[in-house]
PDB file of N, CA and C in Angstrom:
ATOM      1  N   MET A   7     108.601   9.133  40.561  1.00  0.00           N
ATOM      2  CA  MET A   7     108.101  10.362  39.967  1.00  0.00           C
ATOM      3  C   MET A   7     108.338  10.369  38.458  1.00  0.00           C
ATOM      4  N   ARG A   8     109.495   9.841  38.032  1.00  0.00           N
ATOM      5  CA  ARG A   8     109.811   9.803  36.609  1.00  0.00           C
ATOM      6  C   ARG A   8     108.800   8.929  35.867  1.00  0.00           C
ATOM      7  N   PHE A   9     108.366   7.839  36.487  1.00  0.00           N
ATOM      8  CA  PHE A   9     107.374   6.955  35.893  1.00  0.00           C
ATOM      9  C   PHE A   9     106.072   7.702  35.638  1.00  0.00           C
ATOM     10  N   LEU A  10     105.670   8.538  36.583  1.00  0.00           N
ATOM     11  CA  LEU A  10     104.443   9.320  36.436  1.00  0.00           C
ATOM     12  C   LEU A  10     104.542  10.283  35.254  1.00  0.00           C
ATOM     13  N   ASN A  11     105.659  10.972  35.075  1.00  0.00           N
ATOM     14  CA  ASN A  11     105.839  11.903  33.968  1.00  0.00           C
ATOM     15  C   ASN A  11     105.789  11.183  32.628  1.00  0.00           C
ATOM     16  N   LEU A  12     106.412  10.005  32.562  1.00  0.00           N
ATOM     17  CA  LEU A  12     106.421   9.221  31.329  1.00  0.00           C
ATOM     18  C   LEU A  12     105.010   8.752  30.999  1.00  0.00           C
ATOM     19  N   ARG A  13     104.284   8.326  31.994  1.00  0.00           N
ATOM     20  CA  ARG A  13     102.923   7.842  31.802  1.00  0.00           C
ATOM     21  C   ARG A  13     101.997   8.969  31.353  1.00  0.00           C
ATOM     22  N   SER A  14     102.105  10.117  31.961  1.00  0.00           N
ATOM     23  CA  SER A  14     101.242  11.237  31.574  1.00  0.00           C
ATOM     24  C   SER A  14     101.614  11.758  30.189  1.00  0.00           C
ATOM     25  N   SER A  15     102.900  11.700  29.817  1.00  0.00           N
ATOM     26  CA  SER A  15     103.319  12.105  28.477  1.00  0.00           C
ATOM     27  C   SER A  15     102.721  11.174  27.422  1.00  0.00           C
ATOM     28  N   ALA A  16     102.755   9.866  27.696  1.00  0.00           N
ATOM     29  CA  ALA A  16     102.184   8.894  26.763  1.00  0.00           C
ATOM     30  C   ALA A  16     100.675   9.109  26.632  1.00  0.00           C
ATOM     31  N   LEU A  17     100.032   9.419  27.724  1.00  0.00           N
ATOM     32  CA  LEU A  17      98.601   9.685  27.702  1.00  0.00           C
ATOM     33  C   LEU A  17      98.289  10.923  26.872  1.00  0.00           C
ATOM     34  N   MET A  18      99.079  11.970  27.017  1.00  0.00           N
ATOM     35  CA  MET A  18      98.874  13.207  26.254  1.00  0.00           C
ATOM     36  C   MET A  18      99.061  12.959  24.761  1.00  0.00           C
ATOM     37  N   VAL A  19     100.083  12.185  24.394  1.00  0.00           N
ATOM     38  CA  VAL A  19     100.329  11.868  22.983  1.00  0.00           C
ATOM     39  C   VAL A  19      99.169  11.056  22.424  1.00  0.00           C
ATOM     40  N   SER A  20      98.691  10.093  23.167  1.00  0.00           N
ATOM     41  CA  SER A  20      97.573   9.262  22.727  1.00  0.00           C
ATOM     42  C   SER A  20      96.304  10.096  22.545  1.00  0.00           C
ATOM     43  N   MET A  21      96.027  10.963  23.485  1.00  0.00           N
ATOM     44  CA  MET A  21      94.832  11.816  23.399  1.00  0.00           C
ATOM     45  C   MET A  21      94.936  12.780  22.217  1.00  0.00           C
ATOM     46  N   SER A  22      96.112  13.320  21.979  1.00  0.00           N
ATOM     47  CA  SER A  22      96.312  14.226  20.853  1.00  0.00           C
ATOM     48  C   SER A  22      96.096  13.502  19.535  1.00  0.00           C
ATOM     49  N   ALA A  23      96.621  12.291  19.432  1.00  0.00           N
ATOM     50  CA  ALA A  23      96.459  11.499  18.204  1.00  0.00           C
ATOM     51  C   ALA A  23      94.985  11.170  17.976  1.00  0.00           C
ATOM     52  N   LEU A  24      94.277  10.823  19.018  1.00  0.00           N
ATOM     53  CA  LEU A  24      92.846  10.530  18.918  1.00  0.00           C
ATOM     54  C   LEU A  24      92.078  11.757  18.451  1.00  0.00           C
ATOM     55  N   PHE A  25      92.384  12.904  19.007  1.00  0.00           N
ATOM     56  CA  PHE A  25      91.718  14.148  18.621  1.00  0.00           C
ATOM     57  C   PHE A  25      91.951  14.451  17.143  1.00  0.00           C
ATOM     58  N   VAL A  26      93.186  14.304  16.679  1.00  0.00           N
ATOM     59  CA  VAL A  26      93.505  14.568  15.269  1.00  0.00           C
ATOM     60  C   VAL A  26      92.727  13.616  14.367  1.00  0.00           C
ATOM     61  N   LEU A  27      92.665  12.340  14.712  1.00  0.00           N
ATOM     62  CA  LEU A  27      91.927  11.375  13.905  1.00  0.00           C
ATOM     63  C   LEU A  27      90.437  11.686  13.863  1.00  0.00           C
ATOM     64  N   LEU A  28      89.881  12.101  14.972  1.00  0.00           N
ATOM     65  CA  LEU A  28      88.469  12.483  14.994  1.00  0.00           C
ATOM     66  C   LEU A  28      88.217  13.707  14.124  1.00  0.00           C
ATOM     67  N   GLU A  29      89.086  14.673  14.165  1.00  0.00           N
ATOM     68  CA  GLU A  29      88.945  15.876  13.341  1.00  0.00           C
ATOM     69  C   GLU A  29      89.010  15.526  11.859  1.00  0.00           C
ATOM     70  N   ILE A  30      89.944  14.689  11.482  1.00  0.00           N
ATOM     71  CA  ILE A  30      90.075  14.290  10.079  1.00  0.00           C
ATOM     72  C   ILE A  30      88.822  13.552   9.632  1.00  0.00           C
ATOM     73  N   GLY A  31      88.305  12.692  10.464  1.00  0.00           N
ATOM     74  CA  GLY A  31      87.095  11.952  10.119  1.00  0.00           C
ATOM     75  C   GLY A  31      85.905  12.866   9.930  1.00  0.00           C
ATOM     76  N   CYS A  32      85.769  13.884  10.747  1.00  0.00           N
ATOM     77  CA  CYS A  32      84.646  14.811  10.632  1.00  0.00           C
ATOM     78  C   CYS A  32      84.774  15.692   9.402  1.00  0.00           C
ATOM     79  N   VAL A  33      85.959  16.108   9.069  1.00  0.00           N
ATOM     80  CA  VAL A  33      86.161  16.996   7.933  1.00  0.00           C
ATOM     81  C   VAL A  33      86.006  16.250   6.624  1.00  0.00           C
ATOM     82  N   SER A  34      86.453  15.010   6.553  1.00  0.00           N
ATOM     83  CA  SER A  34      86.444  14.298   5.286  1.00  0.00           C
ATOM     84  C   SER A  34      85.068  13.813   4.873  1.00  0.00           C
ATOM     85  N   LYS A  35      84.112  13.705   5.781  1.00  0.00           N
ATOM     86  CA  LYS A  35      82.785  13.237   5.453  1.00  0.00           C
ATOM     87  C   LYS A  35      81.892  14.434   5.183  1.00  0.00           C
ATOM     88  N   LYS A  36      81.584  14.679   3.910  1.00  0.00           N
ATOM     89  CA  LYS A  36      80.779  15.837   3.544  1.00  0.00           C
ATOM     90  C   LYS A  36      79.313  15.488   3.705  1.00  0.00           C
ATOM     91  N   VAL A  37      78.618  16.265   4.494  1.00  0.00           N
ATOM     92  CA  VAL A  37      77.195  16.080   4.702  1.00  0.00           C
ATOM     93  C   VAL A  37      76.504  17.349   4.241  1.00  0.00           C
ATOM     94  N   PRO A  38      75.573  17.233   3.293  1.00  0.00           N
ATOM     95  CA  PRO A  38      74.888  18.421   2.811  1.00  0.00           C
ATOM     96  C   PRO A  38      74.025  19.042   3.887  1.00  0.00           C
ATOM     97  N   ALA A  39      73.625  20.269   3.654  1.00  0.00           N
ATOM     98  CA  ALA A  39      72.872  21.021   4.649  1.00  0.00           C
ATOM     99  C   ALA A  39      71.511  20.421   4.938  1.00  0.00           C
ATOM    100  N   THR A  40      71.016  19.539   4.110  1.00  0.00           N
ATOM    101  CA  THR A  40      69.732  18.913   4.371  1.00  0.00           C
ATOM    102  C   THR A  40      69.822  17.913   5.517  1.00  0.00           C
ATOM    103  N   GLY A  41      71.033  17.546   5.916  1.00  0.00           N
ATOM    104  CA  GLY A  41      71.216  16.705   7.081  1.00  0.00           C
ATOM    105  C   GLY A  41      71.486  15.242   6.793  1.00  0.00           C
ATOM    106  N   SER A  42      71.420  14.813   5.527  1.00  0.00           N
ATOM    107  CA  SER A  42      71.689  13.419   5.224  1.00  0.00           C
ATOM    108  C   SER A  42      72.688  13.325   4.079  1.00  0.00           C
ATOM    109  N   PRO A  43      73.580  12.335   4.118  1.00  0.00           N
ATOM    110  CA  PRO A  43      74.555  12.200   3.054  1.00  0.00           C
ATOM    111  C   PRO A  43      73.877  11.864   1.727  1.00  0.00           C
ATOM    112  N   THR A  44      74.348  12.429   0.658  1.00  0.00           N
ATOM    113  CA  THR A  44      73.792  12.170  -0.662  1.00  0.00           C
ATOM    114  C   THR A  44      74.846  12.419  -1.719  1.00  0.00           C
ATOM    115  N   ASN A  45      74.681  11.810  -2.862  1.00  0.00           N
ATOM    116  CA  ASN A  45      75.588  12.041  -3.974  1.00  0.00           C
ATOM    117  C   ASN A  45      75.141  13.231  -4.809  1.00  0.00           C
ATOM    118  N   GLU A  46      73.921  13.695  -4.613  1.00  0.00           N
ATOM    119  CA  GLU A  46      73.402  14.806  -5.381  1.00  0.00           C
ATOM    120  C   GLU A  46      73.825  16.121  -4.737  1.00  0.00           C
ATOM    121  N   PRO A  47      74.453  17.004  -5.514  1.00  0.00           N
ATOM    122  CA  PRO A  47      74.932  18.253  -4.936  1.00  0.00           C
ATOM    123  C   PRO A  47      73.828  19.295  -4.720  1.00  0.00           C
ATOM    124  N   TYR A  48      72.683  19.119  -5.362  1.00  0.00           N
ATOM    125  CA  TYR A  48      71.635  20.125  -5.272  1.00  0.00           C
ATOM    126  C   TYR A  48      70.480  19.673  -4.388  1.00  0.00           C
ATOM    127  N   THR A  49      69.811  20.643  -3.796  1.00  0.00           N
ATOM    128  CA  THR A  49      68.608  20.422  -3.025  1.00  0.00           C
ATOM    129  C   THR A  49      67.446  20.933  -3.865  1.00  0.00           C
ATOM    130  N   ASN A  50      66.337  20.205  -3.878  1.00  0.00           N
ATOM    131  CA  ASN A  50      65.150  20.627  -4.611  1.00  0.00           C
ATOM    132  C   ASN A  50      64.232  21.413  -3.683  1.00  0.00           C
ATOM    133  N   GLY A  51      63.559  22.415  -4.250  1.00  0.00           N
ATOM    134  CA  GLY A  51      62.625  23.203  -3.458  1.00  0.00           C
ATOM    135  C   GLY A  51      61.678  23.987  -4.343  1.00  0.00           C
ATOM    136  N   VAL A  52      60.699  24.607  -3.700  1.00  0.00           N
ATOM    137  CA  VAL A  52      59.718  25.434  -4.391  1.00  0.00           C
ATOM    138  C   VAL A  52      59.672  26.792  -3.695  1.00  0.00           C
ATOM    139  N   VAL A  53      59.835  27.846  -4.471  1.00  0.00           N
ATOM    140  CA  VAL A  53      59.777  29.200  -3.932  1.00  0.00           C
ATOM    141  C   VAL A  53      58.307  29.522  -3.624  1.00  0.00           C
ATOM    142  N   THR A  54      58.065  30.108  -2.475  1.00  0.00           N
ATOM    143  CA  THR A  54      56.693  30.443  -2.093  1.00  0.00           C
ATOM    144  C   THR A  54      56.630  31.773  -1.357  1.00  0.00           C
ATOM    145  N   ASN A  55      55.520  32.460  -1.554  1.00  0.00           N
ATOM    146  CA  ASN A  55      55.253  33.666  -0.770  1.00  0.00           C
ATOM    147  C   ASN A  55      53.962  33.484   0.029  1.00  0.00           C
ATOM    148  N   ALA A  56      53.637  32.241   0.331  1.00  0.00           N
ATOM    149  CA  ALA A  56      52.403  31.899   1.043  1.00  0.00           C
ATOM    150  C   ALA A  56      52.390  32.363   2.495  1.00  0.00           C
ATOM    151  N   PHE A  57      53.543  32.764   3.030  1.00  0.00           N
ATOM    152  CA  PHE A  57      53.614  33.153   4.436  1.00  0.00           C
ATOM    153  C   PHE A  57      53.882  34.649   4.603  1.00  0.00           C
ATOM    154  N   GLN A  58      53.459  35.450   3.631  1.00  0.00           N
ATOM    155  CA  GLN A  58      53.661  36.899   3.729  1.00  0.00           C
ATOM    156  C   GLN A  58      52.976  37.476   4.958  1.00  0.00           C
ATOM    157  N   ALA A  59      51.826  36.949   5.323  1.00  0.00           N
ATOM    158  CA  ALA A  59      51.098  37.447   6.500  1.00  0.00           C
ATOM    159  C   ALA A  59      51.859  37.186   7.796  1.00  0.00           C
ATOM    160  N   GLU A  60      52.756  36.202   7.787  1.00  0.00           N
ATOM    161  CA  GLU A  60      53.578  35.877   8.964  1.00  0.00           C
ATOM    162  C   GLU A  60      54.953  36.526   8.880  1.00  0.00           C
ATOM    163  N   ALA A  61      55.084  37.589   8.099  1.00  0.00           N
ATOM    164  CA  ALA A  61      56.326  38.362   7.953  1.00  0.00           C
ATOM    165  C   ALA A  61      57.431  37.582   7.240  1.00  0.00           C
ATOM    166  N   CYS A  62      57.032  36.692   6.343  1.00  0.00           N
ATOM    167  CA  CYS A  62      57.993  35.909   5.555  1.00  0.00           C
ATOM    168  C   CYS A  62      57.724  36.165   4.074  1.00  0.00           C
ATOM    169  N   PRO A  63      58.347  37.189   3.491  1.00  0.00           N
ATOM    170  CA  PRO A  63      58.044  37.530   2.107  1.00  0.00           C
ATOM    171  C   PRO A  63      58.326  36.387   1.132  1.00  0.00           C
ATOM    172  N   TRP A  64      59.483  35.740   1.224  1.00  0.00           N
ATOM    173  CA  TRP A  64      59.841  34.656   0.321  1.00  0.00           C
ATOM    174  C   TRP A  64      60.503  33.537   1.104  1.00  0.00           C
ATOM    175  N   LEU A  65      60.036  32.316   0.868  1.00  0.00           N
ATOM    176  CA  LEU A  65      60.606  31.120   1.470  1.00  0.00           C
ATOM    177  C   LEU A  65      60.864  30.103   0.372  1.00  0.00           C
ATOM    178  N   ILE A  66      61.676  29.134   0.678  1.00  0.00           N
ATOM    179  CA  ILE A  66      61.840  27.982  -0.202  1.00  0.00           C
ATOM    180  C   ILE A  66      61.389  26.763   0.592  1.00  0.00           C
ATOM    181  N   ARG A  67      60.333  26.098   0.080  1.00  0.00           N
ATOM    182  CA  ARG A  67      59.813  24.897   0.736  1.00  0.00           C
ATOM    183  C   ARG A  67      60.615  23.696   0.236  1.00  0.00           C
ATOM    184  N   LEU A  68      61.175  22.946   1.168  1.00  0.00           N
ATOM    185  CA  LEU A  68      61.961  21.761   0.831  1.00  0.00           C
ATOM    186  C   LEU A  68      61.041  20.556   0.683  1.00  0.00           C
ATOM    187  N   GLU A  69      61.576  19.486   0.122  1.00  0.00           N
ATOM    188  CA  GLU A  69      60.778  18.285  -0.114  1.00  0.00           C
ATOM    189  C   GLU A  69      60.210  17.679   1.170  1.00  0.00           C
ATOM    190  N   ASP A  70      60.886  17.881   2.297  1.00  0.00           N
ATOM    191  CA  ASP A  70      60.402  17.326   3.566  1.00  0.00           C
ATOM    192  C   ASP A  70      59.362  18.219   4.244  1.00  0.00           C
ATOM    193  N   GLY A  71      58.980  19.328   3.583  1.00  0.00           N
ATOM    194  CA  GLY A  71      57.958  20.226   4.122  1.00  0.00           C
ATOM    195  C   GLY A  71      58.512  21.374   4.947  1.00  0.00           C
ATOM    196  N   SER A  72      59.801  21.345   5.275  1.00  0.00           N
ATOM    197  CA  SER A  72      60.387  22.454   6.028  1.00  0.00           C
ATOM    198  C   SER A  72      60.676  23.616   5.083  1.00  0.00           C
ATOM    199  N   HIS A  73      61.015  24.767   5.653  1.00  0.00           N
ATOM    200  CA  HIS A  73      61.249  25.967   4.853  1.00  0.00           C
ATOM    201  C   HIS A  73      62.605  26.586   5.161  1.00  0.00           C
ATOM    202  N   LEU A  74      63.165  27.221   4.138  1.00  0.00           N
ATOM    203  CA  LEU A  74      64.363  28.036   4.292  1.00  0.00           C
ATOM    204  C   LEU A  74      63.972  29.483   4.053  1.00  0.00           C
ATOM    205  N   ILE A  75      64.608  30.391   4.767  1.00  0.00           N
ATOM    206  CA  ILE A  75      64.462  31.821   4.536  1.00  0.00           C
ATOM    207  C   ILE A  75      65.693  32.234   3.735  1.00  0.00           C
ATOM    208  N   PRO A  76      65.544  32.399   2.418  1.00  0.00           N
ATOM    209  CA  PRO A  76      66.732  32.719   1.612  1.00  0.00           C
ATOM    210  C   PRO A  76      67.230  34.131   1.882  1.00  0.00           C
ATOM    211  N   VAL A  77      68.510  34.257   2.160  1.00  0.00           N
ATOM    212  CA  VAL A  77      69.129  35.557   2.391  1.00  0.00           C
ATOM    213  C   VAL A  77      69.422  36.179   1.032  1.00  0.00           C
ATOM    214  N   GLU A  78      68.828  37.324   0.762  1.00  0.00           N
ATOM    215  CA  GLU A  78      69.039  38.070  -0.481  1.00  0.00           C
ATOM    216  C   GLU A  78      68.763  37.230  -1.723  1.00  0.00           C
ATOM    217  N   LEU A  79      67.565  36.658  -1.814  1.00  0.00           N
ATOM    218  CA  LEU A  79      67.154  35.901  -2.992  1.00  0.00           C
ATOM    219  C   LEU A  79      67.053  36.846  -4.182  1.00  0.00           C
ATOM    220  N   ALA A  80      67.660  36.481  -5.294  1.00  0.00           N
ATOM    221  CA  ALA A  80      67.639  37.314  -6.498  1.00  0.00           C
ATOM    222  C   ALA A  80      66.200  37.487  -6.988  1.00  0.00           C
ATOM    223  N   ASP A  81      65.890  38.678  -7.496  1.00  0.00           N
ATOM    224  CA  ASP A  81      64.531  39.000  -7.942  1.00  0.00           C
ATOM    225  C   ASP A  81      64.002  38.025  -8.978  1.00  0.00           C
ATOM    226  N   ARG A  82      64.844  37.519  -9.860  1.00  0.00           N
ATOM    227  CA  ARG A  82      64.366  36.629 -10.924  1.00  0.00           C
ATOM    228  C   ARG A  82      63.849  35.298 -10.377  1.00  0.00           C
ATOM    229  N   PHE A  83      64.143  34.981  -9.106  1.00  0.00           N
ATOM    230  CA  PHE A  83      63.643  33.748  -8.493  1.00  0.00           C
ATOM    231  C   PHE A  83      62.464  34.003  -7.556  1.00  0.00           C
ATOM    232  N   LYS A  84      62.010  35.224  -7.468  1.00  0.00           N
ATOM    233  CA  LYS A  84      60.873  35.561  -6.601  1.00  0.00           C
ATOM    234  C   LYS A  84      59.571  35.384  -7.377  1.00  0.00           C
ATOM    235  N   GLU A  85      59.218  34.115  -7.557  1.00  0.00           N
ATOM    236  CA  GLU A  85      58.012  33.741  -8.290  1.00  0.00           C
ATOM    237  C   GLU A  85      57.347  32.603  -7.533  1.00  0.00           C
ATOM    238  N   ASP A  86      56.145  32.824  -7.044  1.00  0.00           N
ATOM    239  CA  ASP A  86      55.443  31.817  -6.266  1.00  0.00           C
ATOM    240  C   ASP A  86      55.254  30.542  -7.086  1.00  0.00           C
ATOM    241  N   GLY A  87      55.655  29.420  -6.523  1.00  0.00           N
ATOM    242  CA  GLY A  87      55.515  28.128  -7.183  1.00  0.00           C
ATOM    243  C   GLY A  87      56.685  27.742  -8.061  1.00  0.00           C
ATOM    244  N   LEU A  88      57.691  28.583  -8.160  1.00  0.00           N
ATOM    245  CA  LEU A  88      58.852  28.294  -8.992  1.00  0.00           C
ATOM    246  C   LEU A  88      59.650  27.139  -8.393  1.00  0.00           C
ATOM    247  N   GLN A  89      59.861  26.083  -9.168  1.00  0.00           N
ATOM    248  CA  GLN A  89      60.657  24.953  -8.710  1.00  0.00           C
ATOM    249  C   GLN A  89      62.128  25.249  -8.981  1.00  0.00           C
ATOM    250  N   VAL A  90      62.956  25.059  -7.957  1.00  0.00           N
ATOM    251  CA  VAL A  90      64.375  25.378  -8.059  1.00  0.00           C
ATOM    252  C   VAL A  90      65.221  24.225  -7.538  1.00  0.00           C
ATOM    253  N   GLN A  91      66.449  24.200  -8.012  1.00  0.00           N
ATOM    254  CA  GLN A  91      67.489  23.341  -7.467  1.00  0.00           C
ATOM    255  C   GLN A  91      68.595  24.267  -7.006  1.00  0.00           C
ATOM    256  N   PHE A  92      69.151  23.996  -5.822  1.00  0.00           N
ATOM    257  CA  PHE A  92      70.116  24.944  -5.269  1.00  0.00           C
ATOM    258  C   PHE A  92      71.040  24.268  -4.276  1.00  0.00           C
ATOM    259  N   THR A  93      72.123  24.969  -3.984  1.00  0.00           N
ATOM    260  CA  THR A  93      73.009  24.593  -2.890  1.00  0.00           C
ATOM    261  C   THR A  93      72.978  25.750  -1.898  1.00  0.00           C
ATOM    262  N   PHE A  94      73.180  25.444  -0.641  1.00  0.00           N
ATOM    263  CA  PHE A  94      73.077  26.484   0.377  1.00  0.00           C
ATOM    264  C   PHE A  94      73.848  26.089   1.620  1.00  0.00           C
ATOM    265  N   HIS A  95      74.008  27.061   2.492  1.00  0.00           N
ATOM    266  CA  HIS A  95      74.471  26.786   3.849  1.00  0.00           C
ATOM    267  C   HIS A  95      73.643  27.650   4.787  1.00  0.00           C
ATOM    268  N   TYR A  96      73.424  27.111   5.972  1.00  0.00           N
ATOM    269  CA  TYR A  96      72.627  27.847   6.948  1.00  0.00           C
ATOM    270  C   TYR A  96      73.354  29.109   7.376  1.00  0.00           C
ATOM    271  N   SER A  97      72.573  30.128   7.711  1.00  0.00           N
ATOM    272  CA  SER A  97      73.112  31.422   8.116  1.00  0.00           C
ATOM    273  C   SER A  97      72.666  31.727   9.539  1.00  0.00           C
ATOM    274  N   ARG A  98      73.438  32.552  10.194  1.00  0.00           N
ATOM    275  CA  ARG A  98      73.067  33.001  11.537  1.00  0.00           C
ATOM    276  C   ARG A  98      72.494  34.416  11.501  1.00  0.00           C
ATOM    277  N   VAL A  99      72.154  34.889  10.307  1.00  0.00           N
ATOM    278  CA  VAL A  99      71.596  36.222  10.151  1.00  0.00           C
ATOM    279  C   VAL A  99      70.254  36.283  10.901  1.00  0.00           C
ATOM    280  N   ASN A 100      69.920  37.461  11.382  1.00  0.00           N
ATOM    281  CA  ASN A 100      68.654  37.650  12.091  1.00  0.00           C
ATOM    282  C   ASN A 100      67.506  37.440  11.115  1.00  0.00           C
ATOM    283  N   GLN A 101      66.607  36.525  11.435  1.00  0.00           N
ATOM    284  CA  GLN A 101      65.495  36.220  10.547  1.00  0.00           C
ATOM    285  C   GLN A 101      64.316  37.150  10.732  1.00  0.00           C
ATOM    286  N   GLY A 102      64.451  38.132  11.594  1.00  0.00           N
ATOM    287  CA  GLY A 102      63.365  39.082  11.808  1.00  0.00           C
ATOM    288  C   GLY A 102      62.173  38.406  12.462  1.00  0.00           C
ATOM    289  N   ALA A 103      60.973  38.789  12.047  1.00  0.00           N
ATOM    290  CA  ALA A 103      59.758  38.248  12.645  1.00  0.00           C
ATOM    291  C   ALA A 103      59.347  36.912  12.030  1.00  0.00           C
ATOM    292  N   CYS A 104      59.948  36.519  10.946  1.00  0.00           N
ATOM    293  CA  CYS A 104      59.589  35.263  10.272  1.00  0.00           C
ATOM    294  C   CYS A 104      60.021  34.072  11.114  1.00  0.00           C
ATOM    295  N   GLN A 105      59.066  33.227  11.446  1.00  0.00           N
ATOM    296  CA  GLN A 105      59.345  32.035  12.245  1.00  0.00           C
ATOM    297  C   GLN A 105      59.050  30.751  11.481  1.00  0.00           C
ATOM    298  N   GLU A 106      58.894  30.836  10.170  1.00  0.00           N
ATOM    299  CA  GLU A 106      58.504  29.680   9.362  1.00  0.00           C
ATOM    300  C   GLU A 106      59.674  28.867   8.828  1.00  0.00           C
ATOM    301  N   GLY A 107      60.905  29.292   9.062  1.00  0.00           N
ATOM    302  CA  GLY A 107      62.025  28.538   8.523  1.00  0.00           C
ATOM    303  C   GLY A 107      63.342  28.992   9.115  1.00  0.00           C
ATOM    304  N   ARG A 108      64.422  28.459   8.540  1.00  0.00           N
ATOM    305  CA  ARG A 108      65.776  28.828   8.966  1.00  0.00           C
ATOM    306  C   ARG A 108      66.428  29.672   7.892  1.00  0.00           C
ATOM    307  N   PRO A 109      67.123  30.738   8.277  1.00  0.00           N
ATOM    308  CA  PRO A 109      67.842  31.545   7.289  1.00  0.00           C
ATOM    309  C   PRO A 109      68.940  30.728   6.611  1.00  0.00           C
ATOM    310  N   ALA A 110      69.079  30.947   5.305  1.00  0.00           N
ATOM    311  CA  ALA A 110      70.087  30.217   4.545  1.00  0.00           C
ATOM    312  C   ALA A 110      70.628  31.100   3.420  1.00  0.00           C
ATOM    313  N   VAL A 111      71.919  31.005   3.196  1.00  0.00           N
ATOM    314  CA  VAL A 111      72.551  31.690   2.082  1.00  0.00           C
ATOM    315  C   VAL A 111      72.520  30.725   0.904  1.00  0.00           C
ATOM    316  N   ILE A 112      71.894  31.153  -0.180  1.00  0.00           N
ATOM    317  CA  ILE A 112      71.815  30.341  -1.384  1.00  0.00           C
ATOM    318  C   ILE A 112      73.114  30.541  -2.154  1.00  0.00           C
ATOM    319  N   GLU A 113      73.856  29.468  -2.334  1.00  0.00           N
ATOM    320  CA  GLU A 113      75.160  29.552  -2.999  1.00  0.00           C
ATOM    321  C   GLU A 113      74.987  29.519  -4.516  1.00  0.00           C
ATOM    322  N   THR A 114      74.268  28.521  -5.006  1.00  0.00           N
ATOM    323  CA  THR A 114      73.933  28.430  -6.424  1.00  0.00           C
ATOM    324  C   THR A 114      72.464  28.072  -6.536  1.00  0.00           C
ATOM    325  N   ILE A 115      71.810  28.541  -7.582  1.00  0.00           N
ATOM    326  CA  ILE A 115      70.391  28.254  -7.761  1.00  0.00           C
ATOM    327  C   ILE A 115      70.056  28.257  -9.242  1.00  0.00           C
ATOM    328  N   VAL A 116      69.228  27.312  -9.638  1.00  0.00           N
ATOM    329  CA  VAL A 116      68.721  27.242 -11.010  1.00  0.00           C
ATOM    330  C   VAL A 116      67.238  26.909 -10.957  1.00  0.00           C
ATOM    331  N   ALA A 117      66.474  27.520 -11.854  1.00  0.00           N
ATOM    332  CA  ALA A 117      65.054  27.214 -11.956  1.00  0.00           C
ATOM    333  C   ALA A 117      64.895  25.983 -12.834  1.00  0.00           C
ATOM    334  N   GLU A 118      63.973  25.117 -12.469  1.00  0.00           N
ATOM    335  CA  GLU A 118      63.749  23.901 -13.256  1.00  0.00           C
ATOM    336  C   GLU A 118      62.864  24.192 -14.433  1.00  0.00           C
TER     337      GLU A 118
END
């Protein structure tokens, strides 16, 4: 019986160490919200109001053709065709009736 306790203890320690190493590996590798690793901190996009009829007043079109629904986009950036560089993270906010993109909180933004 003592052998079983020692064996299960060693297994628990090994599993705990593996879990910690996996967590450290996931945290240390920064992947931008665009889904691919890059050295560039900003994402490029174009502000558009082309989907107003689909209940999407303002979107940001990304280079891959997908769209973000910016949460509380500042008025000075609400210009159709405005090229911007920005950082963001996805949001779980209710996107309402707009189905053209994913909600995102814009952290920093500059017009080109």
